[in-house]
Amino acid sequence: MDQIQRERGQLKPRRIGFVSTRFNGTDGVSLETRKWAQVLEELGHACFYFSGESDQPPERSHIVPRAHFRHPDIEAIQQVAFTARERPPQLTAQIHAFAAELKSALYQFCQAFEIELLIVENALTIPLNVPLGIALTELLAETSMPAIAHHHDFFWERQRFMVGCVWDYIDMAFPPHLPSLRHVVINSTAGEQLGFRNHTFSLLIPNVMDFDQPPPPPDAYSADLKQALGVREDEFLLLQPTRIIPRKAIEHAVELTGRLGLPATLVISHASGDEGDEYAQRVREYAALLNVRVVFASGRIASERGATPAGEKIYSLRDIYQRADLTTYPSTIEGFGNAFLEALYFRRPIVVNNYSVYNVDIKPKGFQVVEFDGFITRAVVDQARALLENPARGQAMAETNYALATKHYSYTMLARRLETLLAEAFGE
């Protein structure tokens, strides 16, 4: 980062507004927003936040409840918008009313914080909040304000958005085609699809970690982590560091744990998220069927350390990664793969499904992993077992992976590309 700061020349510091449905927790959008904001602030810019929920400093945040995708009014719209074939007139009126309310709030946000550029995090990408997408599109069309749309998950990548009665709004706002709006995608396939569908150029900026600053070693705080989660000291801890949703394909991690022939427990760090609890129940039932012990640890794992209402320790993601013996990442679909980068950052060996973005964008970089194609084979089990029984081998792989990740997915790379975007946006 010091080198980037020396190279940045005389670019003017800017007041930048991030916009999304929420900035809170450990979901991919919130995590990447924090990274972008950290890099931008280190480069001299000031960052502010508009959302329906925020863990950012209150003095720099503008919270509007209906901006959240889980607001009851927005959930009611979504329920009809993506199930009905014809749109009821009252739904149209409701969407326009909420869009007008949100647009007014966005204008207030921009004026109150003297925003010079907006960075829209996924709110013009996936239609979780249709009125917010419309509001943002109209604001940008009315003001020509420079803006960057940071796209994480497009609607065409999710089956649940392929049927409905709001296609006119999707064509208008997810994403919009506007001269002042620059598009950023997190994988090359998304960029190709965006160009094909929207005739829009995009810049590829993959997800990143601060590989220039290695994490500190484990400390005394997390020494009792296994005990707190009910994992015996003589057991291996396999970590599934994702939400519990179907595309994470956690059954593969359960199967792998059961087939190792070693004392092992699978720990799942995150909760179900916004897609219900039916899949979590499926994972529980599958684990019981295979007689595999699975710990659902979202109540004790968070982005930062803390305490539960009962006074029990809350451990950070750093803690759980550093105490894990092996990381499992069996996803079938990912926009990029934050958990993959986290495993590299914390120098953990990893078992990964050959999902499409990994296959196209990540695998060619030469990372050393235990890889499988859609199902767990005996060879995969043998490779994973060998890593657990020979930690030095896993550590050597992790060191190689860290060096590669520093080259391709560091904050330094992100800083260069963000400065390029801002220079283009402001003609500098």
GROMACS .gro file of C-alpha atoms in nm:
model
  428
    1MET     CA    1   0.000   0.000   0.000
    2ASP     CA    2   0.287   0.245   0.069
    3GLN     CA    3   0.406   0.208  -0.290
    4ILE     CA    4   0.055   0.276  -0.420
    5GLN     CA    5   0.030   0.589  -0.205
    6ARG     CA    6   0.358   0.714  -0.355
    7GLU     CA    7   0.233   0.643  -0.706
    8ARG     CA    8  -0.108   0.805  -0.674
    9GLY     CA    9   0.022   1.150  -0.772
   10GLN     CA   10  -0.214   1.444  -0.734
   11LEU     CA   11  -0.553   1.271  -0.750
   12LYS     CA   12  -0.800   1.473  -0.549
   13PRO     CA   13  -0.949   1.314  -0.235
   14ARG     CA   14  -1.317   1.235  -0.291
   15ARG     CA   15  -1.626   1.183  -0.075
   16ILE     CA   16  -1.757   0.841  -0.170
   17GLY     CA   17  -2.096   0.693  -0.082
   18PHE     CA   18  -2.144   0.318  -0.062
   19VAL     CA   19  -2.502   0.197  -0.119
   20SER     CA   20  -2.649  -0.147  -0.053
   21THR     CA   21  -2.938  -0.321   0.115
   22ARG     CA   22  -2.720  -0.387   0.421
   23PHE     CA   23  -2.366  -0.344   0.548
   24ASN     CA   24  -2.347  -0.582   0.840
   25GLY     CA   25  -2.201  -0.919   0.924
   26THR     CA   26  -1.993  -1.165   0.726
   27ASP     CA   27  -2.180  -1.191   0.397
   28GLY     CA   28  -1.962  -1.145   0.088
   29VAL     CA   29  -2.099  -0.802  -0.005
   30SER     CA   30  -2.040  -0.656   0.342
   31LEU     CA   31  -1.692  -0.807   0.364
   32GLU     CA   32  -1.581  -0.677   0.025
   33THR     CA   33  -1.728  -0.334   0.096
   34ARG     CA   34  -1.514  -0.305   0.408
   35LYS     CA   35  -1.205  -0.397   0.205
   36TRP     CA   36  -1.280  -0.142  -0.068
   37ALA     CA   37  -1.351   0.125   0.192
   38GLN     CA   38  -1.028   0.051   0.379
   39VAL     CA   39  -0.821   0.080   0.061
   40LEU     CA   40  -1.000   0.397  -0.050
   41GLU     CA   41  -0.951   0.560   0.289
   42GLU     CA   42  -0.582   0.468   0.290
   43LEU     CA   43  -0.563   0.644  -0.046
   44GLY     CA   44  -0.706   0.960   0.107
   45HIS     CA   45  -1.079   0.935   0.028
   46ALA     CA   46  -1.369   0.959   0.276
   47CYS     CA   47  -1.639   0.687   0.277
   48PHE     CA   48  -2.006   0.702   0.380
   49TYR     CA   49  -2.284   0.442   0.383
   50PHE     CA   50  -2.650   0.422   0.275
   51SER     CA   51  -2.834   0.099   0.359
   52GLY     CA   52  -3.119  -0.065   0.545
   53GLU     CA   53  -2.882  -0.194   0.814
   54SER     CA   54  -2.528  -0.093   0.897
   55ASP     CA   55  -2.245  -0.176   1.136
   56GLN     CA   56  -2.048   0.125   1.011
   57PRO     CA   57  -1.998   0.434   1.231
   58PRO     CA   58  -2.337   0.606   1.281
   59GLU     CA   59  -2.193   0.948   1.202
   60ARG     CA   60  -2.108   0.822   0.851
   61SER     CA   61  -2.421   0.614   0.793
   62HIS     CA   62  -2.768   0.690   0.659
   63ILE     CA   63  -3.004   0.404   0.746
   64VAL     CA   64  -3.339   0.373   0.571
   65PRO     CA   65  -3.533   0.063   0.684
   66ARG     CA   66  -3.703   0.000   0.347
   67ALA     CA   67  -3.364  -0.024   0.179
   68HIS     CA   68  -3.320  -0.361   0.351
   69PHE     CA   69  -3.426  -0.667   0.152
   70ARG     CA   70  -3.575  -0.815   0.470
   71HIS     CA   71  -3.808  -0.523   0.542
   72PRO     CA   72  -4.162  -0.668   0.554
   73ASP     CA   73  -4.285  -0.434   0.279
   74ILE     CA   74  -4.000  -0.538   0.049
   75GLU     CA   75  -4.044  -0.909   0.127
   76ALA     CA   76  -4.414  -0.877   0.040
   77ILE     CA   77  -4.323  -0.723  -0.295
   78GLN     CA   78  -4.066  -0.993  -0.364
   79GLN     CA   79  -4.313  -1.270  -0.288
   80VAL     CA   80  -4.547  -1.155  -0.566
   81ALA     CA   81  -4.282  -1.016  -0.803
   82PHE     CA   82  -4.106  -1.350  -0.846
   83THR     CA   83  -4.400  -1.590  -0.836
   84ALA     CA   84  -4.688  -1.421  -1.023
   85ARG     CA   85  -4.705  -1.417  -1.404
   86GLU     CA   86  -4.910  -1.097  -1.417
   87ARG     CA   87  -4.842  -0.793  -1.201
   88PRO     CA   88  -5.134  -0.665  -0.993
   89PRO     CA   89  -5.182  -0.288  -1.041
   90GLN     CA   90  -5.153  -0.233  -0.667
   91LEU     CA   91  -4.807  -0.392  -0.674
   92THR     CA   92  -4.699  -0.148  -0.944
   93ALA     CA   93  -4.822   0.144  -0.735
   94GLN     CA   94  -4.646   0.010  -0.428
   95ILE     CA   95  -4.315  -0.036  -0.609
   96HIS     CA   96  -4.326   0.318  -0.745
   97ALA     CA   97  -4.422   0.464  -0.407
   98PHE     CA   98  -4.136   0.291  -0.227
   99ALA     CA   99  -3.894   0.378  -0.508
  100ALA     CA  100  -3.986   0.746  -0.476
  101GLU     CA  101  -3.936   0.730  -0.100
  102LEU     CA  102  -3.595   0.565  -0.139
  103LYS     CA  103  -3.487   0.807  -0.412
  104SER     CA  104  -3.569   1.099  -0.185
  105ALA     CA  105  -3.363   0.938   0.091
  106LEU     CA  106  -3.073   0.886  -0.151
  107TYR     CA  107  -3.083   1.254  -0.246
  108GLN     CA  108  -3.074   1.344   0.125
  109PHE     CA  109  -2.778   1.111   0.178
  110CYS     CA  110  -2.584   1.261  -0.111
  111GLN     CA  111  -2.655   1.616   0.002
  112ALA     CA  112  -2.589   1.558   0.373
  113PHE     CA  113  -2.249   1.397   0.313
  114GLU     CA  114  -2.162   1.595  -0.003
  115ILE     CA  115  -2.117   1.271  -0.197
  116GLU     CA  116  -1.913   1.300  -0.517
  117LEU     CA  117  -1.927   0.937  -0.631
  118LEU     CA  118  -2.152   0.641  -0.548
  119ILE     CA  119  -2.035   0.281  -0.523
  120VAL     CA  120  -2.341   0.055  -0.543
  121GLU     CA  121  -2.277  -0.283  -0.385
  122ASN     CA  122  -2.496  -0.544  -0.557
  123ALA     CA  123  -2.812  -0.332  -0.532
  124LEU     CA  124  -2.809  -0.285  -0.912
  125THR     CA  125  -2.715  -0.647  -0.970
  126ILE     CA  126  -2.955  -0.888  -0.803
  127PRO     CA  127  -3.318  -0.777  -0.751
  128LEU     CA  128  -3.350  -0.840  -0.379
  129ASN     CA  129  -3.502  -0.493  -0.344
  130VAL     CA  130  -3.667  -0.381  -0.668
  131PRO     CA  131  -3.770  -0.033  -0.545
  132LEU     CA  132  -3.412   0.041  -0.437
  133GLY     CA  133  -3.278  -0.055  -0.779
  134ILE     CA  134  -3.530   0.173  -0.949
  135ALA     CA  135  -3.451   0.458  -0.708
  136LEU     CA  136  -3.078   0.431  -0.774
  137THR     CA  137  -3.127   0.416  -1.151
  138GLU     CA  138  -3.347   0.724  -1.152
  139LEU     CA  139  -3.109   0.914  -0.924
  140LEU     CA  140  -2.813   0.845  -1.153
  141ALA     CA  141  -3.017   0.930  -1.464
  142GLU     CA  142  -3.131   1.259  -1.310
  143THR     CA  143  -2.792   1.370  -1.175
  144SER     CA  144  -2.529   1.204  -1.399
  145MET     CA  145  -2.335   1.152  -1.076
  146PRO     CA  146  -2.026   0.935  -1.130
  147ALA     CA  147  -2.097   0.587  -0.999
  148ILE     CA  148  -1.953   0.238  -0.985
  149ALA     CA  149  -2.177  -0.069  -0.979
  150HIS     CA  150  -1.990  -0.347  -0.796
  151HIS     CA  151  -2.161  -0.664  -0.916
  152HIS     CA  152  -2.142  -0.978  -0.700
  153ASP     CA  153  -2.439  -1.193  -0.810
  154PHE     CA  154  -2.647  -1.130  -1.122
  155PHE     CA  155  -3.014  -1.226  -1.133
  156TRP     CA  156  -2.955  -1.474  -1.414
  157GLU     CA  157  -2.730  -1.674  -1.180
  158ARG     CA  158  -3.019  -1.747  -0.942
  159GLN     CA  159  -3.309  -1.967  -1.046
  160ARG     CA  160  -3.555  -1.798  -0.812
  161PHE     CA  161  -3.537  -1.475  -1.015
  162MET     CA  162  -3.609  -1.634  -1.352
  163VAL     CA  163  -3.989  -1.629  -1.317
  164GLY     CA  164  -4.200  -1.328  -1.228
  165CYS     CA  165  -4.388  -1.017  -1.332
  166VAL     CA  166  -4.124  -0.743  -1.299
  167TRP     CA  167  -3.912  -0.799  -1.608
  168ASP     CA  168  -3.955  -0.437  -1.716
  169TYR     CA  169  -3.794  -0.323  -1.390
  170ILE     CA  170  -3.517  -0.582  -1.417
  171ASP     CA  171  -3.437  -0.464  -1.770
  172MET     CA  172  -3.436  -0.107  -1.645
  173ALA     CA  173  -3.229  -0.137  -1.329
  174PHE     CA  174  -3.047  -0.470  -1.285
  175PRO     CA  175  -2.817  -0.334  -1.406
  176PRO     CA  176  -2.900  -0.006  -1.582
  177HIS     CA  177  -2.719   0.121  -1.889
  178LEU     CA  178  -2.613   0.476  -1.803
  179PRO     CA  179  -2.319   0.687  -1.926
  180SER     CA  180  -2.205   0.789  -1.577
  181LEU     CA  181  -2.209   0.432  -1.442
  182ARG     CA  182  -1.902   0.209  -1.454
  183HIS     CA  183  -1.937  -0.164  -1.396
  184VAL     CA  184  -1.712  -0.392  -1.195
  185VAL     CA  185  -1.747  -0.772  -1.193
  186ILE     CA  186  -1.572  -1.022  -0.968
  187ASN     CA  187  -1.518  -1.298  -1.225
  188SER     CA  188  -1.454  -1.313  -1.598
  189THR     CA  189  -1.765  -1.516  -1.683
  190ALA     CA  190  -1.987  -1.250  -1.525
  191GLY     CA  191  -1.814  -0.986  -1.737
  192GLU     CA  192  -1.874  -1.186  -2.054
  193GLN     CA  193  -2.242  -1.235  -1.969
  194LEU     CA  194  -2.288  -0.868  -1.880
  195GLY     CA  195  -2.139  -0.765  -2.212
  196PHE     CA  196  -2.355  -1.012  -2.403
  197ARG     CA  197  -2.681  -0.928  -2.223
  198ASN     CA  198  -2.636  -0.555  -2.158
  199HIS     CA  199  -2.381  -0.450  -2.420
  200THR     CA  200  -2.184  -0.303  -2.130
  201PHE     CA  201  -1.809  -0.299  -2.070
  202SER     CA  202  -1.692  -0.401  -1.724
  203LEU     CA  203  -1.366  -0.409  -1.530
  204LEU     CA  204  -1.269  -0.732  -1.353
  205ILE     CA  205  -1.173  -0.682  -0.987
  206PRO     CA  206  -1.171  -1.014  -0.802
  207ASN     CA  207  -1.230  -1.041  -0.431
  208VAL     CA  208  -0.923  -0.967  -0.223
  209MET     CA  209  -0.758  -1.011   0.116
  210ASP     CA  210  -0.481  -0.806   0.274
  211PHE     CA  211  -0.207  -1.054   0.185
  212ASP     CA  212   0.054  -0.777   0.225
  213GLN     CA  213  -0.026  -0.787   0.599
  214PRO     CA  214  -0.027  -1.148   0.730
  215PRO     CA  215  -0.262  -1.225   1.019
  216PRO     CA  216  -0.115  -1.245   1.370
  217PRO     CA  217  -0.059  -1.597   1.505
  218PRO     CA  218  -0.321  -1.766   1.725
  219ASP     CA  219  -0.329  -1.629   2.078
  220ALA     CA  220  -0.453  -1.737   2.420
  221TYR     CA  221  -0.807  -1.608   2.356
  222SER     CA  222  -0.883  -1.886   2.110
  223ALA     CA  223  -0.694  -2.161   2.292
  224ASP     CA  224  -1.021  -2.304   2.429
  225LEU     CA  225  -1.212  -2.276   2.099
  226LYS     CA  226  -1.240  -2.650   2.036
  227GLN     CA  227  -1.360  -2.710   2.390
  228ALA     CA  228  -1.616  -2.429   2.361
  229LEU     CA  229  -1.757  -2.581   2.042
  230GLY     CA  230  -1.764  -2.931   2.185
  231VAL     CA  231  -1.480  -3.066   1.972
  232ARG     CA  232  -1.244  -3.300   2.157
  233GLU     CA  233  -0.876  -3.211   2.160
  234ASP     CA  234  -0.792  -3.545   1.998
  235GLU     CA  235  -1.032  -3.476   1.710
  236PHE     CA  236  -0.957  -3.301   1.384
  237LEU     CA  237  -1.159  -2.984   1.322
  238LEU     CA  238  -1.283  -2.954   0.964
  239LEU     CA  239  -1.419  -2.606   0.891
  240GLN     CA  240  -1.703  -2.527   0.651
  241PRO     CA  241  -1.673  -2.143   0.649
  242THR     CA  242  -1.994  -2.057   0.461
  243ARG     CA  243  -2.362  -1.988   0.503
  244ILE     CA  244  -2.588  -2.293   0.507
  245ILE     CA  245  -2.754  -2.263   0.167
  246PRO     CA  246  -2.800  -2.526  -0.106
  247ARG     CA  247  -2.536  -2.398  -0.348
  248LYS     CA  248  -2.270  -2.448  -0.080
  249ALA     CA  249  -2.327  -2.826  -0.118
  250ILE     CA  250  -2.236  -2.895   0.244
  251GLU     CA  251  -2.336  -3.261   0.205
  252HIS     CA  252  -1.997  -3.316   0.039
  253ALA     CA  253  -1.818  -3.184   0.348
  254VAL     CA  254  -2.030  -3.409   0.569
  255GLU     CA  255  -1.950  -3.709   0.353
  256LEU     CA  256  -1.579  -3.631   0.349
  257THR     CA  257  -1.572  -3.600   0.727
  258GLY     CA  258  -1.745  -3.934   0.765
  259ARG     CA  259  -1.520  -4.118   0.519
  260LEU     CA  260  -1.186  -4.003   0.661
  261GLY     CA  261  -1.169  -4.288   0.909
  262LEU     CA  262  -1.025  -4.043   1.163
  263PRO     CA  263  -1.178  -3.877   1.470
  264ALA     CA  264  -1.314  -3.557   1.317
  265THR     CA  265  -1.592  -3.303   1.360
  266LEU     CA  266  -1.725  -3.067   1.092
  267VAL     CA  267  -1.785  -2.711   1.215
  268ILE     CA  268  -2.009  -2.480   1.009
  269SER     CA  269  -1.929  -2.119   1.095
  270HIS     CA  270  -2.226  -1.929   0.945
  271ALA     CA  271  -2.604  -1.943   0.971
  272SER     CA  272  -2.856  -2.003   0.693
  273GLY     CA  273  -2.883  -1.641   0.584
  274ASP     CA  274  -3.172  -1.519   0.367
  275GLU     CA  275  -3.279  -1.848   0.208
  276GLY     CA  276  -3.462  -2.019   0.496
  277ASP     CA  277  -3.375  -2.308   0.726
  278GLU     CA  278  -3.495  -2.608   0.525
  279TYR     CA  279  -3.150  -2.679   0.388
  280ALA     CA  280  -2.995  -2.661   0.735
  281GLN     CA  281  -3.241  -2.930   0.845
  282ARG     CA  282  -3.140  -3.134   0.541
  283VAL     CA  283  -2.773  -3.110   0.646
  284ARG     CA  284  -2.860  -3.220   0.999
  285GLU     CA  285  -3.053  -3.520   0.873
  286TYR     CA  286  -2.778  -3.618   0.631
  287ALA     CA  287  -2.514  -3.594   0.904
  288ALA     CA  288  -2.726  -3.813   1.131
  289LEU     CA  289  -2.769  -4.065   0.850
  290LEU     CA  290  -2.389  -4.090   0.806
  291ASN     CA  291  -2.323  -4.071   1.181
  292VAL     CA  292  -2.108  -3.760   1.137
  293ARG     CA  293  -2.086  -3.500   1.410
  294VAL     CA  294  -2.159  -3.149   1.280
  295VAL     CA  295  -2.141  -2.835   1.496
  296PHE     CA  296  -2.354  -2.539   1.384
  297ALA     CA  297  -2.141  -2.264   1.533
  298SER     CA  298  -2.292  -1.938   1.404
  299GLY     CA  299  -2.391  -1.840   1.759
  300ARG     CA  300  -2.028  -1.850   1.868
  301ILE     CA  301  -1.851  -1.726   1.551
  302ALA     CA  302  -1.865  -1.368   1.421
  303SER     CA  303  -1.651  -1.126   1.223
  304GLU     CA  304  -1.511  -0.991   1.551
  305ARG     CA  305  -1.463  -1.126   1.901
  306GLY     CA  306  -1.724  -1.055   2.164
  307ALA     CA  307  -1.964  -1.222   2.404
  308THR     CA  308  -2.309  -1.380   2.384
  309PRO     CA  309  -2.595  -1.246   2.599
  310ALA     CA  310  -2.516  -1.535   2.836
  311GLY     CA  311  -2.155  -1.419   2.866
  312GLU     CA  312  -1.997  -1.693   2.654
  313LYS     CA  313  -1.706  -1.611   2.427
  314ILE     CA  314  -1.771  -1.520   2.066
  315TYR     CA  315  -1.475  -1.613   1.850
  316SER     CA  316  -1.374  -1.435   1.532
  317LEU     CA  317  -1.345  -1.588   1.186
  318ARG     CA  318  -0.970  -1.555   1.228
  319ASP     CA  319  -0.988  -1.770   1.542
  320ILE     CA  320  -1.184  -2.052   1.381
  321TYR     CA  321  -0.969  -2.059   1.068
  322GLN     CA  322  -0.646  -2.070   1.266
  323ARG     CA  323  -0.770  -2.355   1.487
  324ALA     CA  324  -0.902  -2.559   1.192
  325ASP     CA  325  -0.704  -2.854   1.057
  326LEU     CA  326  -0.867  -2.851   0.713
  327THR     CA  327  -1.107  -2.621   0.528
  328THR     CA  328  -1.387  -2.757   0.309
  329TYR     CA  329  -1.528  -2.557   0.018
  330PRO     CA  330  -1.761  -2.782  -0.183
  331SER     CA  331  -1.974  -2.507  -0.342
  332THR     CA  332  -2.136  -2.572  -0.679
  333ILE     CA  333  -2.184  -2.201  -0.762
  334GLU     CA  334  -1.990  -1.897  -0.638
  335GLY     CA  335  -1.961  -1.542  -0.764
  336PHE     CA  336  -1.594  -1.566  -0.674
  337GLY     CA  337  -1.512  -1.743  -0.348
  338ASN     CA  338  -1.443  -1.532  -0.038
  339ALA     CA  339  -1.402  -1.837   0.183
  340PHE     CA  340  -1.144  -1.976  -0.059
  341LEU     CA  341  -0.935  -1.660  -0.020
  342GLU     CA  342  -0.981  -1.665   0.357
  343ALA     CA  343  -0.845  -2.020   0.374
  344LEU     CA  344  -0.540  -1.906   0.174
  345TYR     CA  345  -0.495  -1.600   0.396
  346PHE     CA  346  -0.500  -1.802   0.716
  347ARG     CA  347  -0.276  -2.067   0.557
  348ARG     CA  348  -0.518  -2.357   0.583
  349PRO     CA  349  -0.516  -2.656   0.346
  350ILE     CA  350  -0.839  -2.671   0.150
  351VAL     CA  351  -1.067  -2.920  -0.023
  352VAL     CA  352  -1.253  -2.748  -0.307
  353ASN     CA  353  -1.517  -2.844  -0.559
  354ASN     CA  354  -1.423  -2.748  -0.915
  355TYR     CA  355  -1.698  -2.484  -0.947
  356SER     CA  356  -1.697  -2.282  -1.266
  357VAL     CA  357  -1.537  -1.957  -1.143
  358TYR     CA  358  -1.264  -2.153  -0.965
  359ASN     CA  359  -1.203  -2.355  -1.280
  360VAL     CA  360  -1.184  -2.051  -1.510
  361ASP     CA  361  -1.032  -1.773  -1.297
  362ILE     CA  362  -0.858  -1.924  -0.993
  363LYS     CA  363  -0.727  -2.270  -1.078
  364PRO     CA  364  -0.500  -2.149  -1.364
  365LYS     CA  365  -0.302  -1.946  -1.109
  366GLY     CA  366  -0.155  -2.273  -0.979
  367PHE     CA  367  -0.299  -2.306  -0.628
  368GLN     CA  368  -0.233  -2.636  -0.449
  369VAL     CA  369  -0.559  -2.785  -0.320
  370VAL     CA  370  -0.745  -3.112  -0.286
  371GLU     CA  371  -0.988  -3.082  -0.574
  372PHE     CA  372  -1.297  -3.281  -0.670
  373ASP     CA  373  -1.545  -3.264  -0.956
  374GLY     CA  374  -1.898  -3.280  -0.823
  375PHE     CA  375  -1.861  -3.577  -0.587
  376ILE     CA  376  -1.622  -3.715  -0.326
  377THR     CA  377  -1.400  -3.995  -0.456
  378ARG     CA  378  -1.175  -4.233  -0.266
  379ALA     CA  379  -0.873  -4.043  -0.402
  380VAL     CA  380  -1.007  -3.719  -0.253
  381VAL     CA  381  -1.059  -3.887   0.085
  382ASP     CA  382  -0.706  -4.030   0.073
  383GLN     CA  383  -0.553  -3.690  -0.012
  384ALA     CA  384  -0.745  -3.516   0.267
  385ARG     CA  385  -0.648  -3.784   0.517
  386ALA     CA  386  -0.282  -3.754   0.417
  387LEU     CA  387  -0.289  -3.379   0.485
  388LEU     CA  388  -0.438  -3.433   0.830
  389GLU     CA  389  -0.189  -3.702   0.919
  390ASN     CA  390   0.106  -3.503   0.781
  391PRO     CA  391   0.052  -3.138   0.881
  392ALA     CA  392   0.390  -3.035   0.736
  393ARG     CA  393   0.265  -3.125   0.389
  394GLY     CA  394  -0.045  -2.913   0.434
  395GLN     CA  395   0.164  -2.624   0.566
  396ALA     CA  396   0.394  -2.636   0.263
  397MET     CA  397   0.092  -2.621   0.031
  398ALA     CA  398  -0.049  -2.330   0.233
  399GLU     CA  399   0.275  -2.131   0.206
  400THR     CA  400   0.283  -2.177  -0.172
  401ASN     CA  401  -0.080  -2.067  -0.195
  402TYR     CA  402  -0.017  -1.758   0.019
  403ALA     CA  403   0.261  -1.641  -0.210
  404LEU     CA  404   0.040  -1.686  -0.518
  405ALA     CA  405  -0.251  -1.505  -0.354
  406THR     CA  406  -0.026  -1.213  -0.260
  407LYS     CA  407   0.052  -1.171  -0.627
  408HIS     CA  408  -0.305  -1.194  -0.759
  409TYR     CA  409  -0.551  -1.099  -0.481
  410SER     CA  410  -0.386  -0.836  -0.261
  411TYR     CA  411  -0.496  -0.490  -0.150
  412THR     CA  412  -0.218  -0.347  -0.366
  413MET     CA  413  -0.386  -0.488  -0.677
  414LEU     CA  414  -0.722  -0.352  -0.559
  415ALA     CA  415  -0.578  -0.006  -0.495
  416ARG     CA  416  -0.436   0.021  -0.846
  417ARG     CA  417  -0.766  -0.072  -1.007
  418LEU     CA  418  -0.978   0.153  -0.787
  419GLU     CA  419  -0.753   0.450  -0.859
  420THR     CA  420  -0.789   0.377  -1.230
  421LEU     CA  421  -1.169   0.373  -1.194
  422LEU     CA  422  -1.177   0.699  -1.001
  423ALA     CA  423  -0.940   0.870  -1.242
  424GLU     CA  424  -1.166   0.775  -1.532
  425ALA     CA  425  -1.482   0.878  -1.345
  426PHE     CA  426  -1.347   1.228  -1.274
  427GLY     CA  427  -1.135   1.273  -1.587
  428GLU     CA  428  -0.812   1.294  -1.389
   0.00000   0.00000   0.00000
